[in-house]
Amino acid sequence: PCLLAAALSCAASPSYAQRAADNAVSSAQDAFGTSVGDESIGLYDTRNARGFNPMSAGNVRIEGMYFDRPSSGPGEVVVDRLMQGSTVRVGIGAQSYPFPAPTGIVDVRLRLPGDELLISPFISYGPYNQASVEVDSQIPLVAGRLAMSLGGRWEHVEEDNGTDAEDWSAAAILRWRPTDSVEVIPFWGRAVRADWEASPWIFTQGSSLPPKIPRRVNYAQDWALYKQTDTNFGVITRITPSDKWTVRAAIFRAHYDRPISHLTFYANTQPDGTADISYLSSPPQIYSSY
């Protein structure tokens, strides 16, 4: 398999150099785990810290504020276009957070807009016929007081077992600073995976083997598809009355929706390829929290 990727940045000021310098190595404060965009470095990540999954354990923060992620299924901690990156905090590094845990804490950084106009597209192709297009931007609206981040992503996903899916995500973040000591950050993001094909399970009859299976051929039924939608929105407020005090408050909404889905089984598979077919259907699943 091969991978081809291209990224461009356009800006009206030195933001071009600033965005080029955003990387996991320069952002890491320790060796435990840091991600920036598509780059990551460190011992741990959002799904693995000291042998545990911080996301499943509920140890997630957004800009340092507690976030209840209602599902541990596929996907990022929050909608990908909302995330600038994340940091894994363990041990002493997690002591400044309320309710630290042995599993570590994943702290998500939002794509907070700055005061310079910036547009960053990214295009990739491969492996197989996988392709994606991403565009992220920050747009100043009122100099030094109001700015917006907008981002979108489309991806055609192809797995090595022949299954494929269509993904898209979009997000918007507003950063309002009415005074030098007050900051209000509302945000919204949604990610959708559509027409996701589920690879079937094949069980042979006795000790006989099925015929040789060609690579990258999907033997699932055409109707054996499922879809999932993740939605995140909320608002964060920071007030700094003095150099010694900071007051933060936030409210977050997370909604995860998966309509009916199917999984196919082929049992008693014979050397000539004949088999008994059965399937499992799951009812719609919705997880949500404030």
Coordinates of C-alpha atoms in Angstrom, one line a residue:
P1 CA 0.0 0.0 0.0
C2 CA 1.1 3.5 -0.6
L3 CA 0.2 6.9 0.9
L4 CA 0.1 10.2 -0.7
A5 CA -0.6 13.3 1.3
A6 CA -0.4 17.1 0.7
A7 CA -1.0 20.0 3.0
L8 CA -1.2 23.7 2.3
S9 CA -1.5 26.8 4.5
C10 CA -2.6 30.2 3.4
A11 CA -2.4 33.3 5.7
A12 CA -2.3 37.0 5.5
S13 CA 0.5 37.3 8.1
P14 CA 3.2 35.3 9.9
S15 CA 0.5 32.7 10.9
Y16 CA 1.9 30.5 8.1
A17 CA 5.1 29.9 10.1
Q18 CA 3.2 29.5 13.4
R19 CA 0.9 26.8 11.9
A20 CA 3.9 25.0 10.4
A21 CA 5.5 24.9 13.8
D22 CA 2.5 23.2 15.5
N23 CA 3.7 19.6 16.0
A24 CA 3.6 17.0 18.8
V25 CA 7.3 17.1 19.5
S26 CA 7.5 20.9 20.2
S27 CA 4.2 20.8 22.1
A28 CA 5.0 17.9 24.4
Q29 CA 5.7 18.8 28.1
D30 CA 6.6 15.2 29.1
A31 CA 6.9 11.7 27.6
F32 CA 3.4 10.4 28.6
G33 CA 1.5 11.3 25.5
T34 CA 0.8 14.4 23.3
S35 CA -1.1 14.7 20.0
V36 CA -1.4 17.7 17.7
G37 CA -3.5 17.2 14.6
D38 CA -2.5 13.9 13.0
E39 CA 0.8 13.7 14.9
S40 CA 1.3 11.9 18.3
I41 CA 4.2 11.2 20.6
G42 CA 4.7 9.6 24.0
L43 CA 4.1 6.4 25.9
Y44 CA 0.3 6.6 26.0
D45 CA -2.7 7.8 24.0
T46 CA -6.4 8.5 24.4
R47 CA -7.3 4.8 24.6
N48 CA -4.3 3.4 26.5
A49 CA -2.7 4.7 29.7
R50 CA -1.1 2.3 32.1
G51 CA -3.0 -0.6 30.6
F52 CA -6.4 1.1 31.0
N53 CA -8.6 3.1 28.6
P54 CA -9.1 6.6 29.9
M55 CA -12.1 7.1 27.6
S56 CA -13.9 4.0 28.9
A57 CA -13.1 5.0 32.5
G58 CA -14.6 8.4 32.0
N59 CA -11.4 10.3 32.6
V60 CA -11.8 12.9 29.9
R61 CA -11.5 16.7 30.1
I62 CA -12.1 19.5 27.5
E63 CA -9.8 22.5 28.2
G64 CA -9.4 21.1 31.8
M65 CA -13.1 20.8 32.4
Y66 CA -14.8 17.4 33.1
F67 CA -16.5 15.9 30.0
D68 CA -18.8 12.8 30.2
R69 CA -18.3 10.9 27.0
P70 CA -21.3 8.6 26.7
S71 CA -19.8 5.9 24.4
S72 CA -16.5 4.1 24.2
G73 CA -17.2 3.0 20.6
P74 CA -15.2 4.0 17.5
G75 CA -14.2 7.6 17.1
E76 CA -12.3 10.4 18.8
V77 CA -12.7 11.7 22.3
V78 CA -14.8 14.5 20.6
V79 CA -15.5 15.3 17.0
D80 CA -12.2 15.4 15.3
R81 CA -12.6 18.9 13.7
L82 CA -13.0 20.4 17.2
M83 CA -9.7 19.0 18.4
Q84 CA -6.4 20.8 18.2
G85 CA -4.8 17.9 20.1
S86 CA -4.8 16.1 23.4
T87 CA -2.5 15.4 26.3
V88 CA -2.4 12.4 28.6
R89 CA -1.8 13.3 32.3
V90 CA -0.7 10.6 34.7
G91 CA 0.8 10.5 38.2
I92 CA 1.9 13.9 39.5
G93 CA 1.0 15.5 36.2
A94 CA -2.7 14.8 36.9
Q95 CA -2.8 16.1 40.4
S96 CA -3.9 19.5 39.4
Y97 CA -7.2 18.0 38.0
P98 CA -10.2 17.2 40.2
F99 CA -10.6 13.4 40.7
P100 CA -7.3 12.1 39.2
A101 CA -7.3 8.4 38.5
P102 CA -4.7 5.6 37.9
T103 CA -6.0 5.3 34.3
G104 CA -4.7 8.8 33.6
I105 CA -6.6 11.8 32.3
V106 CA -7.0 12.8 28.6
D107 CA -7.3 16.6 28.3
V108 CA -8.5 17.8 24.9
R109 CA -7.5 21.1 23.5
L110 CA -10.0 22.8 21.2
R111 CA -9.0 24.5 17.9
L112 CA -9.3 28.0 19.5
P113 CA -9.1 30.7 16.8
G114 CA -6.4 33.4 16.9
D115 CA -6.3 36.9 15.6
E116 CA -4.9 36.1 12.1
L117 CA -6.8 34.9 9.1
L118 CA -5.7 31.3 8.4
I119 CA -6.9 28.6 6.0
S120 CA -5.3 25.1 6.0
P121 CA -6.4 22.4 3.5
F122 CA -5.2 18.8 3.6
I123 CA -5.6 16.1 0.9
S124 CA -4.6 12.5 1.2
Y125 CA -4.9 9.3 -0.8
G126 CA -4.2 5.7 0.1
P127 CA -3.7 3.0 1.1
Y128 CA -6.1 1.1 -1.3
N129 CA -8.6 3.6 -2.6
Q130 CA -9.0 5.6 0.6
A131 CA -9.1 9.3 0.2
S132 CA -9.8 12.4 2.4
V133 CA -10.2 16.1 2.1
E134 CA -9.9 18.4 5.1
V135 CA -10.2 22.2 5.5
D136 CA -9.6 24.1 8.8
S137 CA -9.8 27.9 9.2
Q138 CA -9.6 30.6 11.7
I139 CA -11.4 33.9 10.9
P140 CA -10.9 37.1 13.0
L141 CA -14.2 39.0 13.2
V142 CA -13.4 41.8 15.7
A143 CA -9.7 42.4 16.2
G144 CA -8.6 41.1 19.6
R145 CA -12.1 40.4 20.7
L146 CA -14.0 38.0 18.5
A147 CA -12.8 35.2 16.2
M148 CA -14.2 32.0 14.7
S149 CA -12.8 28.6 13.8
L150 CA -14.5 26.5 11.0
G151 CA -13.5 23.1 9.9
G152 CA -14.8 20.2 7.7
R153 CA -13.6 16.8 6.6
W154 CA -14.7 14.1 4.2
E155 CA -13.2 10.6 3.9
H156 CA -13.8 7.5 1.9
V157 CA -12.6 4.6 4.1
E158 CA -11.5 1.2 2.7
E159 CA -10.4 -1.6 4.9
D160 CA -8.1 -4.5 3.9
N161 CA -11.1 -7.0 4.2
G162 CA -12.9 -5.2 1.4
T163 CA -15.4 -3.2 3.5
D164 CA -15.8 0.5 3.1
A165 CA -17.6 3.5 4.6
E166 CA -18.2 7.2 4.0
D167 CA -17.1 9.6 6.8
W168 CA -17.7 13.3 7.2
S169 CA -17.3 15.8 10.1
A170 CA -17.8 19.5 10.7
A171 CA -17.2 21.9 13.5
A172 CA -17.5 25.6 14.5
I173 CA -15.9 27.4 17.5
L174 CA -16.5 31.0 18.5
R175 CA -14.0 32.8 20.8
W176 CA -15.4 36.0 22.4
R177 CA -13.3 38.2 24.7
P178 CA -15.5 41.1 25.8
T179 CA -12.8 42.2 28.2
D180 CA -9.2 41.3 28.9
S181 CA -10.3 39.2 31.9
V182 CA -13.3 37.4 30.4
E183 CA -13.4 34.7 27.7
V184 CA -16.5 32.9 26.3
I185 CA -16.1 29.9 24.0
P186 CA -19.2 28.2 22.5
F187 CA -18.6 25.3 20.1
W188 CA -20.5 22.7 18.0
G189 CA -19.3 19.6 16.1
R190 CA -20.7 16.6 14.4
A191 CA -19.2 13.4 12.9
V192 CA -21.1 10.8 10.8
R193 CA -20.0 7.4 9.5
A194 CA -22.5 6.2 6.8
D195 CA -22.9 2.9 4.9
W196 CA -20.4 1.2 7.1
E197 CA -20.1 -2.4 5.9
A198 CA -19.6 -5.1 8.6
S199 CA -17.3 -7.9 7.7
P200 CA -18.9 -11.4 8.1
W201 CA -17.8 -14.1 10.5
I202 CA -17.0 -17.4 8.7
F203 CA -17.0 -20.8 10.6
T204 CA -15.9 -24.0 8.8
Q205 CA -17.5 -27.4 9.0
G206 CA -15.3 -29.9 10.9
S207 CA -11.6 -30.0 9.8
S208 CA -12.3 -29.1 6.2
L209 CA -11.2 -25.7 4.9
P210 CA -13.3 -23.3 2.8
P211 CA -12.0 -22.3 -0.7
K212 CA -9.2 -19.8 -0.8
I213 CA -10.7 -16.3 -0.1
P214 CA -9.5 -13.6 -2.5
R215 CA -8.0 -10.5 -0.9
R216 CA -10.1 -7.4 -0.4
V217 CA -13.5 -9.1 -1.3
N218 CA -16.4 -8.3 1.0
Y219 CA -18.7 -11.3 1.5
A220 CA -21.2 -9.5 3.7
Q221 CA -24.8 -9.0 2.6
D222 CA -25.5 -5.7 0.8
W223 CA -28.0 -4.8 3.6
A224 CA -25.6 -5.5 6.4
L225 CA -24.7 -1.9 7.0
Y226 CA -24.8 0.5 9.9
K227 CA -24.4 4.2 10.6
Q228 CA -23.3 6.2 13.6
T229 CA -23.5 9.9 14.4
D230 CA -21.5 11.8 17.2
T231 CA -22.5 15.3 18.2
N232 CA -20.7 17.5 20.7
F233 CA -21.6 21.1 21.7
G234 CA -21.2 23.3 24.7
V235 CA -19.7 26.6 26.1
I236 CA -16.7 27.3 28.2
T237 CA -16.3 30.6 30.2
R238 CA -13.1 31.8 31.8
I239 CA -12.8 34.8 34.2
T240 CA -9.5 36.0 35.5
P241 CA -10.2 38.7 38.1
S242 CA -6.5 38.9 39.1
D243 CA -3.1 37.3 38.5
K244 CA -3.7 34.8 41.3
W245 CA -7.3 33.7 40.5
T246 CA -9.0 32.0 37.5
V247 CA -12.7 31.0 37.6
R248 CA -13.8 28.5 34.9
A249 CA -17.3 27.1 34.2
A250 CA -18.5 24.9 31.3
I251 CA -21.5 22.9 30.1
F252 CA -21.1 20.2 27.6
R253 CA -23.6 18.1 25.6
A254 CA -22.6 14.8 24.0
H255 CA -25.0 12.7 21.8
Y256 CA -24.2 9.3 20.2
D257 CA -26.7 7.7 17.8
R258 CA -26.5 4.4 16.0
P259 CA -29.6 3.2 14.1
I260 CA -30.3 -0.5 13.6
S261 CA -27.2 -2.5 12.6
H262 CA -26.5 -6.0 11.3
L263 CA -23.8 -8.7 11.6
T264 CA -23.6 -11.7 9.3
F265 CA -22.5 -15.2 10.2
Y266 CA -21.6 -18.1 7.8
A267 CA -21.7 -21.4 9.6
N268 CA -20.9 -25.0 8.4
T269 CA -18.9 -23.6 5.5
Q270 CA -18.0 -26.4 3.1
P271 CA -15.0 -26.9 0.8
D272 CA -17.2 -25.8 -2.2
G273 CA -18.0 -22.5 -0.4
T274 CA -21.6 -23.3 0.5
A275 CA -22.7 -22.3 4.1
D276 CA -25.6 -21.7 6.4
I277 CA -26.3 -18.0 6.8
S278 CA -27.6 -16.2 9.9
Y279 CA -27.5 -12.7 11.1
L280 CA -27.7 -10.6 14.3
S281 CA -29.6 -7.3 14.3
S282 CA -29.1 -4.7 17.0
P283 CA -31.9 -2.2 17.8
P284 CA -31.1 1.5 17.6
Q285 CA -28.7 2.7 20.3
I286 CA -28.7 6.3 21.7
Y287 CA -26.3 7.5 24.4
S288 CA -26.3 11.1 25.5
S289 CA -25.4 13.2 28.5
Y290 CA -24.9 16.7 29.8

